[in-house]
Amino acid sequence: MSATAKKMAPRDNGAPDYKKNLHPVMVENYGKWDYHEKLRPGVLVHVSTSGEKLFTVRAGSTRTLSVDKIRLICDIADRYCQGHLRFTSRANIEFLLANESDVDPCIKAINEELGFPVGGTGHSISNVTHTQGWMHCNLPGTDAAGSVKALMDELYSDFITDNNLPARVKITASCCSINCGGQADIAINLQHHHPPVTKPEGVSICELPKVVAICPVAAIRPRQENGGSTTLEVVEEKCMYCGACHGQCPTMEIRDAETDTLSIWLGGKTASTRSGPSFMKLAVWGLPNNAPRWPEVGEAVKRILEVYRNSAKKYERMGEWVERIGWKNFFDLTGFPFTKYHIDYSESSRNTFNTSSHVRL
Amino acid sequence: MLKGEGMTKQKYDTSLVDELIEGEWPSFIADLKQLGERKPQVEQLLGQMNQSYKDLWNYWQGTVLNVDGYGGGVIARYSELSDEYPDIAQFHTIRIIPPSGWVYSTETLRELCDIWDKHGAGIIQLHGMTGDILLLGTDNKSTYEAAEDLMEHGWDLGGSGGALRTLSCCVGEARCEMACFDTIDLTTHLTNTFISQLHRPEFPYKYKFKLSGCANDCSCSMQRSDMPIIGTWRGPMQIDQEEVAKFVQENGSDYVVENVITRCPTDCIQLKDNQIIVDDDNCVRCMHCINVMHKALKPGKDRGATILLGGKRTLKIGDTMSSVLVPFIKLETEADYKKLTDLVERIWDFWGENGMDHERVGEFINRIGLAAFLEGIGLEPDPQMIKHPTTSPYIKFEELSAPKIDGEPVHDPAIRNEEVESVESV
């Protein structure tokens, strides 16, 4: 059959029918849940007002999965979970079980057949959310899946236990300064260190007005060449090395394998619990982009976690803890240097200054 | 790569990424290596990744590829090293809308695996940061074929570019006692109502919804979406004093004071004689006390959601948090849903008409001011939208702006209402 003769499949199907995918115990008790309990790290039970229970076994996954691996996951869900499972926003797999007696065999199968750990509940370090990196992004200066794997090897014991930390710790990793990884208690982000350098093939492949317009600090302007053609120039003093133009025009090369570094940001929180949502702040900068295992990043994260573990109050998230003890104490306790680069220089920088006589002496 | 009888299969150097096989955390490299044994493109993907690890450099270029009838949903990449890795010369990702709440039957997942095994490299990410199912690894031709096959089976492409993006939500009422509205159902409803805006980019830039059933915000909506919808309730929270007494008995009153009472952001909760007393008028529904004592305390019975607007990640003006737009909306009936979708359409109309290229709705509000934005979408200002009133005394009071003589507003001849466009028109 020729391509033209073939009828097109339907368009705009929308979202798959969630009702067909819900676990039968979910269908039965939809909107009727009464309370939940944590039975042990990685295992929850939700109890309905009807008394019915649904058990959840949470496993850390690699997010990037082969179809073969997903079929193995399905085998386990068919055996113990009445054929239903869910994923969390942090790429954990939640195996959903109707019977408590299946919990142990299910955990055994997850550990042995998948090689996945069970945990990530309560006051633990859950799976790190991350971006595409060198696997599939067009802009990255570093990998994300790889650095996350290396980091989670270091933090493994805090995934499988859930009472050794004051509160949950959410970590993200981003592979360029667009920072798709998002806000987190600890975020690992890439930092560029000079303005974009135009590639030899020139800017003619790009829509110049769009490149000029996307610059947040108006540092890019068109320049007429001697031959009459138009190119772009970057005002170095204005440019803040964000790489917005690089996304718009691939020839505005912002990355540099020689100079790009990683930095660690602290105290982001999106939940409105207690103090409300907060943005993360720069803590450590200038870490080398050291593939394949980025050991300096792992060391720095562990150093922060150890101080947090010993100094924060229960339920106090990373940002709330630093807010209480003050950044002076944070830098004193962790031993990381405080530098002029930690001081905000944006228009609203005064809002970040200490405009009181409150000092810790 | 050379194929065929008598030729030895070329081995790609993966020595650096192989260092990510060891360690306790599961390794995606180990998984992909196994897949690479039957999928040459996966073997070559690992080869190219290894090259990236060696050079600290990326070898993917972005391009545009669209399936008939769609303006997005395919993230097209071609390799700069296609001479060495010919099977990933074109290596695209297809974004697919997942079932809301990311709850799957194995039947659903197996179907997806079979389709992707047939047409693609067999790599699936569950899920991307926006919430899509990401199917990695097709060339141009297979992208079209895979898309037809997927859509024949009821699947649909996710969003990309200046469009509504694939929505995501927490598990909500399907498995959580904290949920104050049906996040899964509303996510599906919004997806299907606005499916055209999701597939055909017509906005100044992207627009994301994320839905969370309570302030714990398990969908990370506050800062990762333009329009967070977060569950809340009106009136008193539910308190089971017997369970309170039990909790105090088990943990001691010091524990309750230290971990519940003193953590309340508005100081509205007290422990008296082993009973919890809440000043509900001053409670901001932050969920902390409920999280700690979740058998004793529960959200109130008159439930709904708060709608916020304007969150986004760094580019270009820096991170923005969403801010309150509608303090409370019921989300139970079709009429409630209609109220919400009407409001969304008013926002899209006004932003679409006045927003600049690549300007997220939060950036747009920053530029024109929240008050002007509210006027534009026809919403009354509400003190719940702000932390505090303005501290700047320089305000253009429209009602008071013209000087009055004998009670009549009189414009000084030196004041013009509008800027003169050109000298000729004077």
Coordinates of N, CA and C in Angstrom, one line a residue, chain B residues 75-174:
Chain B
I75 N 11.0 16.3 19.3 CA 12.3 17.0 19.6 C 13.3 16.4 18.6
A76 N 13.6 17.1 17.6 CA 14.4 16.5 16.5 C 15.9 16.8 16.7
R77 N 16.7 15.8 16.6 CA 18.2 15.9 16.8 C 18.9 15.2 15.7
Y78 N 20.0 15.8 15.2 CA 20.9 15.1 14.4 C 22.3 15.1 14.9
S79 N 23.0 14.1 14.7 CA 24.4 14.0 15.2 C 25.4 14.7 14.4
E80 N 26.3 15.4 15.0 CA 27.4 16.0 14.3 C 28.5 14.9 14.0
L81 N 28.4 13.8 14.5 CA 29.4 12.7 14.3 C 28.8 11.5 13.5
S82 N 27.9 11.9 12.6 CA 27.2 10.8 11.9 C 28.1 9.9 11.0
D83 N 29.3 10.4 10.7 CA 30.2 9.6 9.9 C 30.6 8.4 10.8
E84 N 30.9 8.7 12.1 CA 31.3 7.6 13.0 C 30.1 6.8 13.5
Y85 N 29.0 7.5 13.6 CA 27.8 6.8 14.2 C 26.6 7.0 13.3
P86 N 26.6 6.3 12.1 CA 25.6 6.5 11.1 C 24.2 6.3 11.5
D87 N 24.0 5.3 12.4 CA 22.6 5.0 12.8 C 21.9 6.0 13.7
I88 N 22.7 7.0 14.2 CA 22.1 8.0 15.0 C 22.2 9.4 14.3
A89 N 22.4 9.3 13.0 CA 22.5 10.6 12.2 C 21.3 11.4 12.5
Q90 N 20.1 10.7 12.4 CA 18.9 11.4 12.9 C 18.4 10.6 14.1
F91 N 18.2 11.3 15.2 CA 17.9 10.6 16.5 C 16.9 11.4 17.3
H92 N 15.6 11.3 17.0 CA 14.6 12.2 17.6 C 13.9 11.6 18.8
T93 N 13.4 12.6 19.6 CA 12.5 12.2 20.7 C 11.1 12.5 20.4
I94 N 10.2 11.6 20.6 CA 8.7 11.9 20.5 C 8.2 12.1 21.9
R95 N 7.5 13.2 22.2 CA 6.9 13.4 23.5 C 5.4 12.9 23.4
I96 N 5.1 12.1 24.4 CA 3.7 11.5 24.5 C 3.0 11.9 25.8
I97 N 1.7 12.2 25.6 CA 1.0 12.5 26.8 C 0.7 11.3 27.6
P98 N 1.1 11.3 28.9 CA 0.9 10.1 29.8 C -0.5 10.1 30.3
P99 N -0.9 8.9 30.9 CA -2.2 9.0 31.6 C -2.0 9.9 32.9
S100 N -3.0 10.7 33.1 CA -2.8 11.7 34.2 C -2.5 11.0 35.5
G101 N -1.6 11.6 36.3 CA -1.2 11.0 37.6 C -0.1 9.9 37.4
W102 N 0.3 9.6 36.2 CA 1.3 8.7 35.9 C 1.0 7.3 36.4
V103 N -0.3 7.0 36.5 CA -0.7 5.6 36.9 C -0.9 4.8 35.7
Y104 N -0.3 3.6 35.6 CA -0.3 2.8 34.4 C -0.8 1.4 34.7
S105 N -1.5 0.8 33.8 CA -1.6 -0.7 33.8 C -0.4 -1.2 33.0
T106 N -0.1 -2.5 33.3 CA 1.1 -3.0 32.6 C 0.7 -3.2 31.1
E107 N -0.6 -3.4 30.9 CA -1.0 -3.5 29.5 C -0.7 -2.3 28.7
T108 N -1.0 -1.1 29.3 CA -0.7 0.1 28.7 C 0.8 0.3 28.4
L109 N 1.6 0.0 29.4 CA 3.1 0.1 29.3 C 3.7 -0.8 28.3
R110 N 3.2 -2.1 28.3 CA 3.7 -3.1 27.3 C 3.3 -2.7 25.9
E111 N 2.2 -2.1 25.7 CA 1.8 -1.6 24.4 C 2.8 -0.6 23.9
L112 N 3.1 0.4 24.8 CA 4.0 1.4 24.5 C 5.4 0.8 24.1
C113 N 5.8 -0.1 24.9 CA 7.1 -0.8 24.7 C 7.1 -1.4 23.3
D114 N 6.1 -2.1 23.0 CA 6.0 -2.9 21.7 C 6.1 -1.9 20.5
I115 N 5.3 -0.8 20.6 CA 5.3 0.2 19.5 C 6.7 0.8 19.4
W116 N 7.3 1.1 20.5 CA 8.7 1.8 20.5 C 9.8 0.8 20.1
D117 N 9.6 -0.4 20.4 CA 10.6 -1.4 20.0 C 10.6 -1.6 18.5
K118 N 9.4 -1.5 18.0 CA 9.2 -1.7 16.5 C 9.7 -0.5 15.7
H119 N 9.5 0.7 16.2 CA 9.8 1.9 15.4 C 11.0 2.6 15.8
G120 N 11.4 2.5 17.1 CA 12.5 3.3 17.6 C 13.6 2.5 18.2
A121 N 14.5 3.3 18.9 CA 15.7 2.7 19.5 C 15.3 1.9 20.8
G122 N 14.1 2.0 21.3 CA 13.6 1.3 22.4 C 14.1 1.9 23.8
I123 N 14.4 3.2 23.7 CA 14.7 3.9 25.0 C 13.5 4.7 25.4
I124 N 13.0 4.6 26.6 CA 11.9 5.4 27.1 C 12.3 6.0 28.4
Q125 N 12.0 7.3 28.5 CA 12.2 8.0 29.8 C 10.9 8.2 30.5
L126 N 10.8 7.8 31.7 CA 9.6 7.9 32.5 C 9.9 8.7 33.7
H127 N 9.7 10.0 33.7 CA 9.2 10.8 32.6 C 10.1 12.0 32.4
G128 N 9.9 12.9 31.4 CA 10.6 14.1 31.3 C 10.2 15.1 32.3
M129 N 11.0 16.2 32.5 CA 10.7 17.2 33.6 C 9.4 17.8 33.5
T130 N 8.8 17.9 32.3 CA 7.4 18.5 32.2 C 6.4 17.4 32.5
G131 N 6.7 16.2 32.3 CA 5.8 15.1 32.6 C 5.5 14.2 31.5
D132 N 6.0 14.5 30.3 CA 5.8 13.7 29.1 C 6.5 12.3 29.3
I133 N 5.9 11.3 28.6 CA 6.6 10.1 28.3 C 7.6 10.5 27.1
L134 N 8.9 10.2 27.3 CA 9.8 10.5 26.2 C 10.3 9.2 25.5
L135 N 10.0 9.2 24.2 CA 10.5 8.0 23.4 C 11.7 8.5 22.6
L136 N 12.8 7.9 23.0 CA 14.1 8.3 22.3 C 14.5 7.4 21.2
G137 N 14.9 8.1 20.1 CA 15.6 7.4 19.1 C 14.8 7.0 17.8
T138 N 14.5 7.9 17.0 CA 14.0 7.5 15.6 C 14.6 8.4 14.6
D139 N 14.6 8.0 13.3 CA 14.9 8.9 12.2 C 13.7 9.5 11.7
N140 N 13.8 10.3 10.7 CA 12.6 11.1 10.2 C 11.5 10.1 9.8
K141 N 11.8 9.1 9.0 CA 10.8 8.2 8.5 C 10.1 7.5 9.6
S142 N 10.9 6.9 10.5 CA 10.3 6.2 11.6 C 9.5 7.0 12.5
T143 N 9.8 8.3 12.6 CA 9.0 9.2 13.4 C 7.6 9.3 12.9
Y144 N 7.4 9.5 11.6 CA 6.1 9.5 11.1 C 5.4 8.2 11.3
E145 N 6.1 7.1 11.0 CA 5.4 5.8 11.2 C 5.1 5.5 12.6
A146 N 6.0 5.8 13.5 CA 5.7 5.6 14.9 C 4.5 6.4 15.4
A147 N 4.5 7.7 15.0 CA 3.4 8.6 15.4 C 2.1 8.0 14.9
E148 N 2.0 7.5 13.7 CA 0.7 7.0 13.2 C 0.3 5.8 14.0
D149 N 1.3 4.9 14.3 CA 1.0 3.7 15.1 C 0.6 4.1 16.5
L150 N 1.3 5.0 17.1 CA 0.9 5.4 18.4 C -0.5 6.0 18.4
M151 N -0.8 6.8 17.5 CA -2.1 7.5 17.5 C -3.3 6.5 17.1
E152 N -2.9 5.5 16.3 CA -3.9 4.5 16.0 C -4.3 3.7 17.3
H153 N -3.3 3.7 18.2 CA -3.6 3.0 19.5 C -4.1 3.9 20.6
G154 N -4.4 5.1 20.2 CA -5.1 6.1 21.1 C -4.1 7.0 21.9
W155 N -2.8 6.9 21.6 CA -1.9 7.8 22.2 C -1.9 9.1 21.5
D156 N -1.2 10.1 22.1 CA -1.2 11.4 21.4 C 0.1 12.1 21.8
L157 N 0.5 13.0 20.9 CA 1.8 13.7 21.1 C 1.7 14.8 22.2
G158 N 2.8 15.0 22.8 CA 2.9 16.1 23.9 C 3.2 17.4 23.2
G159 N 3.3 18.4 24.1 CA 3.5 19.8 23.6 C 5.0 20.2 23.5
S160 N 5.3 21.2 22.6 CA 6.6 21.8 22.6 C 6.5 23.1 22.0
G161 N 7.5 24.0 22.1 CA 7.5 25.3 21.6 C 6.5 26.2 22.3
G162 N 6.0 27.3 21.6 CA 5.1 28.3 22.1 C 3.7 27.8 22.2
A163 N 3.5 26.7 23.0 CA 2.2 26.1 23.0 C 1.9 25.7 24.5
L164 N 0.7 25.2 24.7 CA 0.3 24.6 25.9 C 1.2 23.3 26.0
R165 N 1.8 23.1 27.2 CA 2.7 21.9 27.3 C 1.9 20.8 28.0
T166 N 2.4 19.6 27.9 CA 1.7 18.5 28.5 C 1.6 18.8 30.0
L167 N 0.4 18.5 30.5 CA 0.1 18.8 31.9 C 0.6 17.7 32.8
S168 N 0.8 18.0 34.1 CA 1.1 16.9 35.1 C 0.4 17.2 36.4
C169 N 0.3 16.2 37.2 CA -0.4 16.4 38.5 C 0.1 15.3 39.5
C170 N -0.3 15.5 40.8 CA 0.0 14.6 41.8 C -1.0 13.4 41.7
V171 N -0.8 12.4 42.6 CA -1.7 11.3 42.5 C -3.2 11.6 42.9
G172 N -3.3 12.6 43.8 CA -4.6 13.2 44.2 C -5.5 12.1 44.8
E173 N -6.8 12.3 44.5 CA -7.8 11.4 45.2 C -7.6 9.9 44.9
A174 N -6.8 9.6 43.9 CA -6.7 8.2 43.6 C -5.9 7.4 44.7

